[in-house]
PDB file of C-alpha atoms and ligand atoms in Angstrom:
ATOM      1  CA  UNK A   1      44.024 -35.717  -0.613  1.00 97.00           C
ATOM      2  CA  UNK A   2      44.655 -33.232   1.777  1.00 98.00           C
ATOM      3  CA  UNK A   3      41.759 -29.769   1.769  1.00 98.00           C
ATOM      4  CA  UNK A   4      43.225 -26.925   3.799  1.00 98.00           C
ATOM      5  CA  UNK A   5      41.038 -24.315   5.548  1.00 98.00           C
ATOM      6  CA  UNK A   6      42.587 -21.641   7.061  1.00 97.00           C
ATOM      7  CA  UNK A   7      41.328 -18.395   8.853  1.00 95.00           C
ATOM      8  CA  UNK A   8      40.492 -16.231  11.369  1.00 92.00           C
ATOM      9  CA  UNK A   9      37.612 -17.463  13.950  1.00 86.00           C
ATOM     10  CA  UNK A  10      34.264 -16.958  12.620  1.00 85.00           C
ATOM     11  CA  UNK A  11      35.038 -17.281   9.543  1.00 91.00           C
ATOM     12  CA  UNK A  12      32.718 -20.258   8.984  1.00 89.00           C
ATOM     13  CA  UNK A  13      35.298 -22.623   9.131  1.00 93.00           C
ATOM     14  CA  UNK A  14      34.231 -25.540  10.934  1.00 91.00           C
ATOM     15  CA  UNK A  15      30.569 -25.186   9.108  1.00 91.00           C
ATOM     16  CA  UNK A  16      31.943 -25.688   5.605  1.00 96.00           C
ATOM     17  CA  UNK A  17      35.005 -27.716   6.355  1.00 97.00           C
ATOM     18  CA  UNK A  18      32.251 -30.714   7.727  1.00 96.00           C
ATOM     19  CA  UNK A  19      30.022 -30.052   4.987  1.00 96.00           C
ATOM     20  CA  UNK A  20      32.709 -30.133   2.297  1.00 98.00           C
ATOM     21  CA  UNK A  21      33.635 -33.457   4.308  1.00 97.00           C
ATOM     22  CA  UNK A  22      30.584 -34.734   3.842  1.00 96.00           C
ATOM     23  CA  UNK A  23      29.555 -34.192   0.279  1.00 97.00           C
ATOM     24  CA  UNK A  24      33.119 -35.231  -0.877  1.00 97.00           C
ATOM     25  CA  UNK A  25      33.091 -38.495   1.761  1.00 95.00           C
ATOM     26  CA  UNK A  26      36.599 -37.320   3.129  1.00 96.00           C
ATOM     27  CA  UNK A  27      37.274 -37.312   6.897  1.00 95.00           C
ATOM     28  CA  UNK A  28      37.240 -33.689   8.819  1.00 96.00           C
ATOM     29  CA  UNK A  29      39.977 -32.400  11.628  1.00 97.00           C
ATOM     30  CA  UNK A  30      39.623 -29.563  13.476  1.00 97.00           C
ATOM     31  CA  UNK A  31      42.832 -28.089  14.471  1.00 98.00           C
ATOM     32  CA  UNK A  32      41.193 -25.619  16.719  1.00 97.00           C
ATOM     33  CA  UNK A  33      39.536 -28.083  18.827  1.00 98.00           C
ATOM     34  CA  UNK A  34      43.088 -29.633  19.395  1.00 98.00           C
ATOM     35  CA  UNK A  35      44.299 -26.449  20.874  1.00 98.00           C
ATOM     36  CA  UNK A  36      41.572 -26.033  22.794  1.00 98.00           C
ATOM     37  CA  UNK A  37      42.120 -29.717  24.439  1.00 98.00           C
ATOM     38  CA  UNK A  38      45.523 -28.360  25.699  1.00 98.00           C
ATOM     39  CA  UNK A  39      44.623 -25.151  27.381  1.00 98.00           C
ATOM     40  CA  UNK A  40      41.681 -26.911  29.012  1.00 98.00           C
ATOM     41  CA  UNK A  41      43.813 -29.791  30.861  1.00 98.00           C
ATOM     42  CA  UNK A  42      46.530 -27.297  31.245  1.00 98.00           C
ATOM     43  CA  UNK A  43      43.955 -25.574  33.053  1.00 98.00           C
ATOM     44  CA  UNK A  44      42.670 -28.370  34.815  1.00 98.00           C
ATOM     45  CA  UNK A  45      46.432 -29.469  35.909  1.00 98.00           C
ATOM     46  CA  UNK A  46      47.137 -25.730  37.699  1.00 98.00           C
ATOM     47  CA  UNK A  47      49.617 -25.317  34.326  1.00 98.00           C
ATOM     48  CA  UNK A  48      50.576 -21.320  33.821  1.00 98.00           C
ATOM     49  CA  UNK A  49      49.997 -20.488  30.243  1.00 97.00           C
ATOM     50  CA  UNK A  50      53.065 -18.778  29.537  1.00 96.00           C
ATOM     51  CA  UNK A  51      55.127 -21.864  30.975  1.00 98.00           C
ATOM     52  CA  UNK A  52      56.189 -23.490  27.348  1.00 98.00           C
ATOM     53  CA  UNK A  53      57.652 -26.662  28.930  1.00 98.00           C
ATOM     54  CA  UNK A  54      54.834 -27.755  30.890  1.00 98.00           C
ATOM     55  CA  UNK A  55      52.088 -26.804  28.307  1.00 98.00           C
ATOM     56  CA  UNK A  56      54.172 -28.847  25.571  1.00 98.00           C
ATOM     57  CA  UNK A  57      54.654 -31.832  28.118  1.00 98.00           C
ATOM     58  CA  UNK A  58      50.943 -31.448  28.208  1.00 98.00           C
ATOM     59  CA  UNK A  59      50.025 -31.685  24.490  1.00 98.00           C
ATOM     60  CA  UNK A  60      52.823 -34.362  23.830  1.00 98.00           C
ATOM     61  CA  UNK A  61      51.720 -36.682  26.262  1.00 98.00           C
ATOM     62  CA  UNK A  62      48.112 -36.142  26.840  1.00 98.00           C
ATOM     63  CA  UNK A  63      46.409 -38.382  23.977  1.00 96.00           C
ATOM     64  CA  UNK A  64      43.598 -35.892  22.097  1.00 97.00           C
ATOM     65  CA  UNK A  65      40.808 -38.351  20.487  1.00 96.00           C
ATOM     66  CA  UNK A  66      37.817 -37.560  18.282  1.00 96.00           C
ATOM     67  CA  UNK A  67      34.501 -39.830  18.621  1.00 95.00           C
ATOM     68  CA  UNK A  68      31.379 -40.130  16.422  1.00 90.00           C
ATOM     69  CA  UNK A  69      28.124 -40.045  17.733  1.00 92.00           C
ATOM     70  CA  UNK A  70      26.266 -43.486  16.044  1.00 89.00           C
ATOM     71  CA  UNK A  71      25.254 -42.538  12.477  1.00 87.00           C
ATOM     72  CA  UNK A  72      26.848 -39.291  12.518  1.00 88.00           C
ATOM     73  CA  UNK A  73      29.946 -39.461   9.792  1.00 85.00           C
ATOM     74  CA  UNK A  74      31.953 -36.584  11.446  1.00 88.00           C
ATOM     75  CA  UNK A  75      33.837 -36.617  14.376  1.00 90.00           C
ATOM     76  CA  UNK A  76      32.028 -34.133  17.062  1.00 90.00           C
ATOM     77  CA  UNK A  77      32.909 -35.728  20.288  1.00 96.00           C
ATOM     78  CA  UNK A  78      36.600 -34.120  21.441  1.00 98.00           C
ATOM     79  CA  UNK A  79      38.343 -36.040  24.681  1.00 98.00           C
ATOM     80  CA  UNK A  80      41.633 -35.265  25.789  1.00 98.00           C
ATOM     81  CA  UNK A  81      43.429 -37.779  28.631  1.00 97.00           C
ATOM     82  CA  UNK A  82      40.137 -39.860  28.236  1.00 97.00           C
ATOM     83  CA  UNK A  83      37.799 -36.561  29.305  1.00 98.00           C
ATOM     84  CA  UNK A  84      35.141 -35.848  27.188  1.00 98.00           C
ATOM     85  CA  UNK A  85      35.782 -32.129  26.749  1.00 98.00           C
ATOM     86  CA  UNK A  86      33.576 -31.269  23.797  1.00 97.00           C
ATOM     87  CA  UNK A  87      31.627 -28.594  25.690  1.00 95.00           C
ATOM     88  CA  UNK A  88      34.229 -27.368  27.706  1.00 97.00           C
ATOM     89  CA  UNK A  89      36.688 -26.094  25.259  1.00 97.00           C
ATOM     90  CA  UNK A  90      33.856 -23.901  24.033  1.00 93.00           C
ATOM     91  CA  UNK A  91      33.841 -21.651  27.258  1.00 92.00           C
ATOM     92  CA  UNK A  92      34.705 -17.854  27.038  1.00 87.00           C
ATOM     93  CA  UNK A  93      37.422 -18.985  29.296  1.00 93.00           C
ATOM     94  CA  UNK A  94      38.958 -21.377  27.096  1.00 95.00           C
ATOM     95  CA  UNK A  95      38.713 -18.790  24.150  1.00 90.00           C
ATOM     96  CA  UNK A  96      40.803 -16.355  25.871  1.00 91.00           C
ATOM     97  CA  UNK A  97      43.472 -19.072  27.651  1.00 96.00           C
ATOM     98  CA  UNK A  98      43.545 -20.870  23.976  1.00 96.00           C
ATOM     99  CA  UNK A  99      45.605 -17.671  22.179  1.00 93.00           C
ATOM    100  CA  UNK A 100      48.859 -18.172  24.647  1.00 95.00           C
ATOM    101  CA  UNK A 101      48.168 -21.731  24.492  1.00 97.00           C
ATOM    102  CA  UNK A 102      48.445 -21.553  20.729  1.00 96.00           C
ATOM    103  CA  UNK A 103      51.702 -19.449  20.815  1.00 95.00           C
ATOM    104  CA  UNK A 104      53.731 -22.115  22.555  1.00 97.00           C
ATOM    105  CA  UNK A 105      56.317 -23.249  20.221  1.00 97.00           C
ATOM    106  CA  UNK A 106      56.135 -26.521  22.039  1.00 98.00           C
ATOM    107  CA  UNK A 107      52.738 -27.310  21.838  1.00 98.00           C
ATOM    108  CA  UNK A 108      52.255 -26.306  18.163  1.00 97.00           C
ATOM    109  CA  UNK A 109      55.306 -28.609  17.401  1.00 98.00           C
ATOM    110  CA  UNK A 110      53.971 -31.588  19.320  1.00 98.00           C
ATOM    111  CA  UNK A 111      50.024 -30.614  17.812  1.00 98.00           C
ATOM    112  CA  UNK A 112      51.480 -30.232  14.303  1.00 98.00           C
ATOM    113  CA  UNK A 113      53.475 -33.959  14.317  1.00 97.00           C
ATOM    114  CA  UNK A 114      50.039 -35.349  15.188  1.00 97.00           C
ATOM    115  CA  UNK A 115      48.034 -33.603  12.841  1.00 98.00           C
ATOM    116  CA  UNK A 116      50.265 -34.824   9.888  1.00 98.00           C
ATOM    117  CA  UNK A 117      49.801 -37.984  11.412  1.00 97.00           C
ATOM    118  CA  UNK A 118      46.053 -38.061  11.192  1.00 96.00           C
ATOM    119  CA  UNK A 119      45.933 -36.141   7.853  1.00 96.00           C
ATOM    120  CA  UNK A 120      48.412 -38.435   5.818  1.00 96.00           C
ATOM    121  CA  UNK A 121      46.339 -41.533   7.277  1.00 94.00           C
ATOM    122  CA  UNK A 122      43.534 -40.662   4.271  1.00 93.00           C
ATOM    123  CA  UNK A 123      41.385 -37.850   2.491  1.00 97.00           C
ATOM    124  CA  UNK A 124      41.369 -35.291   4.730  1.00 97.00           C
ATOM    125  CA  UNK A 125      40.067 -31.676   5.357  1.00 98.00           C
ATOM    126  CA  UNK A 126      41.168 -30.129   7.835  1.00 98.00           C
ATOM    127  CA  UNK A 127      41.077 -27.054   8.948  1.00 98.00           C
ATOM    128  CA  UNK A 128      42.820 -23.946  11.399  1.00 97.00           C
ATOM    129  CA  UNK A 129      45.233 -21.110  11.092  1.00 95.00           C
ATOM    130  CA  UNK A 130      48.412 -22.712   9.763  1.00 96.00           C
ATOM    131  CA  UNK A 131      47.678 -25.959   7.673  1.00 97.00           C
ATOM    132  CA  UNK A 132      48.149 -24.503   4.491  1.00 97.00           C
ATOM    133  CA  UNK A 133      50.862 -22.650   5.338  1.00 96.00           C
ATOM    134  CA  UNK A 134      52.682 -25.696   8.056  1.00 96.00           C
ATOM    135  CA  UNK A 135      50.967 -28.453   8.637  1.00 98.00           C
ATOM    136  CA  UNK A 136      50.580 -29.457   5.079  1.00 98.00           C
ATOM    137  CA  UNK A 137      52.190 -27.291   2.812  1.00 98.00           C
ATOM    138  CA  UNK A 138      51.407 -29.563  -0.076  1.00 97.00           C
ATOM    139  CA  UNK A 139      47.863 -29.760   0.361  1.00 98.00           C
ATOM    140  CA  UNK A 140      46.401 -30.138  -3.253  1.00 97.00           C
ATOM    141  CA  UNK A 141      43.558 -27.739  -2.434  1.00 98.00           C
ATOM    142  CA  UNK A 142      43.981 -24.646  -0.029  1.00 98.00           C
ATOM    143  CA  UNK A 143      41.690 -22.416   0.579  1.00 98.00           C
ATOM    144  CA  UNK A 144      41.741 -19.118   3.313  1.00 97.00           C
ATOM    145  CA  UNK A 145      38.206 -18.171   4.463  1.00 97.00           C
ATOM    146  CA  UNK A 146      37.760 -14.942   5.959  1.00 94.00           C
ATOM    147  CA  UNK A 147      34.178 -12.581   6.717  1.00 92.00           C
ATOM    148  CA  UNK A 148      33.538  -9.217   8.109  1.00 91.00           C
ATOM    149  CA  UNK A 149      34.369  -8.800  11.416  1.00 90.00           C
ATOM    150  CA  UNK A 150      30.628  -8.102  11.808  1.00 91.00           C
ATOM    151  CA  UNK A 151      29.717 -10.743  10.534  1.00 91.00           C
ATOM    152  CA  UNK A 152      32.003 -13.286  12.007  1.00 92.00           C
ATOM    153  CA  UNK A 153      30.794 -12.095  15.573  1.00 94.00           C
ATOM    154  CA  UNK A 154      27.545 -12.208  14.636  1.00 93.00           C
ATOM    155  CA  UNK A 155      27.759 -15.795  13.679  1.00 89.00           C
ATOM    156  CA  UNK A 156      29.654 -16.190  16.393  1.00 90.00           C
ATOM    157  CA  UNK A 157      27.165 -15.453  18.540  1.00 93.00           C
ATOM    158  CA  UNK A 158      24.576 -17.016  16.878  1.00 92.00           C
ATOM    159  CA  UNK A 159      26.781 -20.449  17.250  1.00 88.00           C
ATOM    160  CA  UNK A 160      27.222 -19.911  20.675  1.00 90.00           C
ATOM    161  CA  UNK A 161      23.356 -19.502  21.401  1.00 94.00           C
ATOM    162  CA  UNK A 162      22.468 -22.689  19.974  1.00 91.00           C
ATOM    163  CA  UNK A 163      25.341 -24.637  21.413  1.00 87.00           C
ATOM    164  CA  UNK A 164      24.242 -23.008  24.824  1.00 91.00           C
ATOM    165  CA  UNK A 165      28.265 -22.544  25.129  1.00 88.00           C
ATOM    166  CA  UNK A 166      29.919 -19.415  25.093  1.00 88.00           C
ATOM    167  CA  UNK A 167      29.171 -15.408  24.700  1.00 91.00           C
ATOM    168  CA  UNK A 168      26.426 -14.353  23.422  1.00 94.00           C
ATOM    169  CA  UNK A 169      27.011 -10.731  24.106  1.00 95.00           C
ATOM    170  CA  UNK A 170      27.589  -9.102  20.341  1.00 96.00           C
ATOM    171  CA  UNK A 171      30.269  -6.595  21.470  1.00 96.00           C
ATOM    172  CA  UNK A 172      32.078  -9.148  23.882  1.00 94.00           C
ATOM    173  CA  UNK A 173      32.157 -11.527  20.938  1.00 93.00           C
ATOM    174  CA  UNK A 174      33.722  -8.888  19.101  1.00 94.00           C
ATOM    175  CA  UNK A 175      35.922  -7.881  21.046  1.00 93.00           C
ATOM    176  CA  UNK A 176      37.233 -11.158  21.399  1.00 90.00           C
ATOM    177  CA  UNK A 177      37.671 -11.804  17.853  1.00 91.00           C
ATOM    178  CA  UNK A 178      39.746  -8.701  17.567  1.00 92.00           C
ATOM    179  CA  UNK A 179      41.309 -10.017  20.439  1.00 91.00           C
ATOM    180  CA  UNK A 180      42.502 -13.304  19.057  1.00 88.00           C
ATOM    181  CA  UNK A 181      43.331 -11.671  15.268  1.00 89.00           C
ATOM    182  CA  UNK A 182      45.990  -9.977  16.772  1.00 91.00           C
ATOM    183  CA  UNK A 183      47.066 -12.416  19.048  1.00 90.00           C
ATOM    184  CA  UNK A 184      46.673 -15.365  16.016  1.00 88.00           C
ATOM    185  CA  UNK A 185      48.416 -13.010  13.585  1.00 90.00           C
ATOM    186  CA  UNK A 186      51.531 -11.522  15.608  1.00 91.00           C
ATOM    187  CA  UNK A 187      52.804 -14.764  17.001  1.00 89.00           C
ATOM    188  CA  UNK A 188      56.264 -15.552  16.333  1.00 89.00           C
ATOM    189  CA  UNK A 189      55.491 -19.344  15.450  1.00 87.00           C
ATOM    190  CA  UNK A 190      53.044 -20.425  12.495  1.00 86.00           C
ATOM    191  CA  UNK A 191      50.924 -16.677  13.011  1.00 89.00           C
ATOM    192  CA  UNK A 192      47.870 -16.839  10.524  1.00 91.00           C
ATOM    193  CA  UNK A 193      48.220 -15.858   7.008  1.00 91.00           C
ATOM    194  CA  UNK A 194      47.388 -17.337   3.857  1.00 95.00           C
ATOM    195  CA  UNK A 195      49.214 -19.122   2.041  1.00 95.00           C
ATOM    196  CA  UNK A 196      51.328 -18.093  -1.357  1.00 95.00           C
ATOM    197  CA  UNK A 197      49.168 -20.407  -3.256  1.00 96.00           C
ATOM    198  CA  UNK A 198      45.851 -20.126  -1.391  1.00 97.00           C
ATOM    199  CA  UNK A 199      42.620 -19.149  -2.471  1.00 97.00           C
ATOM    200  CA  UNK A 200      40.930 -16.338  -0.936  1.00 96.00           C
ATOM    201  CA  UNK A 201      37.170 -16.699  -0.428  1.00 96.00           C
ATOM    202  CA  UNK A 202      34.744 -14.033   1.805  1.00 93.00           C
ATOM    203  CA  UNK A 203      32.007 -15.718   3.036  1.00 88.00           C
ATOM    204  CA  UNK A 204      30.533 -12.165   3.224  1.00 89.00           C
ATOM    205  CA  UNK A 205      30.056 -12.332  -0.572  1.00 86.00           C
ATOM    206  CA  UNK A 206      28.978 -15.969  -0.593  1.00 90.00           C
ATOM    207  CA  UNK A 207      26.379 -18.401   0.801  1.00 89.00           C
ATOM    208  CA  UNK A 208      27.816 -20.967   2.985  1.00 90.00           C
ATOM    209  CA  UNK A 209      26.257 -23.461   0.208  1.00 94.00           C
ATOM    210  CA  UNK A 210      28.268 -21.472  -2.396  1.00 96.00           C
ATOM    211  CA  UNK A 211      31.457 -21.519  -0.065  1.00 96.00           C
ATOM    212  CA  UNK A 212      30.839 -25.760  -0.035  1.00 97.00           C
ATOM    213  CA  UNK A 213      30.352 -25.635  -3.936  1.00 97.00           C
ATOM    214  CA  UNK A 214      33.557 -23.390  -4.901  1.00 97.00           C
ATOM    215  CA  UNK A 215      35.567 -26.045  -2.190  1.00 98.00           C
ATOM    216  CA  UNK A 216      34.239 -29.113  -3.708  1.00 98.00           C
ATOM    217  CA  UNK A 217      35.099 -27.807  -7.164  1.00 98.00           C
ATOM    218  CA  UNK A 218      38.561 -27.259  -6.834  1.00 97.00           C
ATOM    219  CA  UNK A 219      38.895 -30.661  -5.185  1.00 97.00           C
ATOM    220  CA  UNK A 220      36.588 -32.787  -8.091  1.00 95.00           C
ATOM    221  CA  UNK A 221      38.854 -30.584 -10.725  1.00 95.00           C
ATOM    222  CA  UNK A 222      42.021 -32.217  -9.518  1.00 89.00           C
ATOM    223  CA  UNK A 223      40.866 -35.535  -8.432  1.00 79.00           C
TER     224      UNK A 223
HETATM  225  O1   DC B 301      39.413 -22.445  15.338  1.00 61.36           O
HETATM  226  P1   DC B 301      39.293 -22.178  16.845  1.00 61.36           P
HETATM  227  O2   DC B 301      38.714 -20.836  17.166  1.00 61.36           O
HETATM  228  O3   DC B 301      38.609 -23.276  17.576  1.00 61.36           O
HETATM  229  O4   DC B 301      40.802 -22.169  17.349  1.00 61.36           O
HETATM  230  C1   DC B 301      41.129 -21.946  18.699  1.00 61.36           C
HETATM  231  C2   DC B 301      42.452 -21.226  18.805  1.00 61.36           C
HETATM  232  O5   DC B 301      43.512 -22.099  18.425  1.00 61.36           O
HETATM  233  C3   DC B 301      42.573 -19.964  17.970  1.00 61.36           C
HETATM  234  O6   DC B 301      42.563 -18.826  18.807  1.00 61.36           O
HETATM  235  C4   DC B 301      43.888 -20.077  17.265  1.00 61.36           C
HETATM  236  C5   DC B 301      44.432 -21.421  17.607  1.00 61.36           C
HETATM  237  N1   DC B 301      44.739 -22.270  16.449  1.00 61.36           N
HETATM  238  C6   DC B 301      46.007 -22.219  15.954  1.00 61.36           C
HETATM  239  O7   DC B 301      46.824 -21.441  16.446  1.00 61.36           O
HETATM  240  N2   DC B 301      46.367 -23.040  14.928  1.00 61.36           N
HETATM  241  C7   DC B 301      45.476 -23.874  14.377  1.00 61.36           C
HETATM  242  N3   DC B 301      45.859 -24.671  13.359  1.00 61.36           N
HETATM  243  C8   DC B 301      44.156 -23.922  14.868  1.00 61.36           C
HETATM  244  C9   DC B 301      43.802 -23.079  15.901  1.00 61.36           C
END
């Protein structure tokens, strides 16, 4: 079974797509980080971001693994070409190369083949701006999670501060969020939106436990 999360960043996505994971004993993949692998080594490797060819040579041959830490059952360790890059996609730098990055037809075609890979290999949820809508069109649960822009930057920030990663300025956050909306929504390939058969849920209105519960409901009243 396939659980689609879809939204804009700080949403709460990654938080409730592990603990939906968890409680339902599926396997988690997060999209975003995959992404975030590319601009980093096409960073590291002098690559322009608006240079489609290179950046898609990049993400097609440029192997993007996931490890567990020992007795953790989710993935949080992200390596791309054998680097361990799980702090260093979480830069402000990163966040802003990531949006052109993400707009490359080439790398979203080469990310997307692999992420159907990994997804159709067991019970997955997985989660980003497109899966619903792309990557797995059939998934038997979708789901688009949005906030407040407030509050997305506020947990935003929040995140950051305890990952000792990234922003922790409120109004840069912001900023940036707005930032990547528009860039995320006015792409010409895959731009976010929810799906047709989507449902919407505002984690504005809802606890993040109540968010888990709706998720795990719609799977259990399928399985
Ligand atoms: O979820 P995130 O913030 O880590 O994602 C990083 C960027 O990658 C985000 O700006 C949009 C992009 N992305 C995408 O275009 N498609 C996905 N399926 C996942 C992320």
């Amino acid at each position: 079974m396939i659980i689609a999360i879809d939204g804009p960043s700080g949403a709460g996505k990654s938080t409730v797509a592990k603990a939906v994971a968890v409680k339902l004993g599926f396997s988690c993949l997060d999209t975003g980080a995959m992404y975030r692998s590319v601009a980093w080594q096409a960073q590291q490797n002098g690559v322009a971001l608006d240079d489609d060819a290179a950046l898609g040579e990049i993400a097609r041959t440029y192997d993007i693994e996931f490890g567990h830490d020992a007795g953790d059952p989710l993935p949080k360790r992200v390596y791309i070409g054998g680097s361990e890059v799980t702090q260093a996609i979480r830069t402000a730098e990163i966040d802003k190369a990531v949006s052109p990055v993400s707009a490359a037809p080439s790398v979203r075609e080469a990310l997307v083949d692999q992420q159907r890979r990994i997804g159709n290999a067991g019970d997955y949820v997985v989660e980003g701006r497109d899966i619903g809508t792309t990557v797995f069109p059939n998934a038997e649960v979708k789901v688009f999670l949005t906030a407040s822009f407030e509050e997305r930057a506020r947990r935003r920030v929040l995140q950051n501060a305890q990952r000792g990663v990234g922003s922790t300025d409120y109004e840069e956050v912001l900023a940036d969020l707005r930032r990547r909306d528009e860039a995320d929504s006015s792409r010409a390939t895959s731009p976010l939106r929810p799906a047709d058969d989507a449902v919407m849920l505002d984690s504005t209105e809802f606890s993040q436990e109540e968010v888990v519960e709706k998720i795990c409901a719609l799977a259990q009243a399928i399985r």
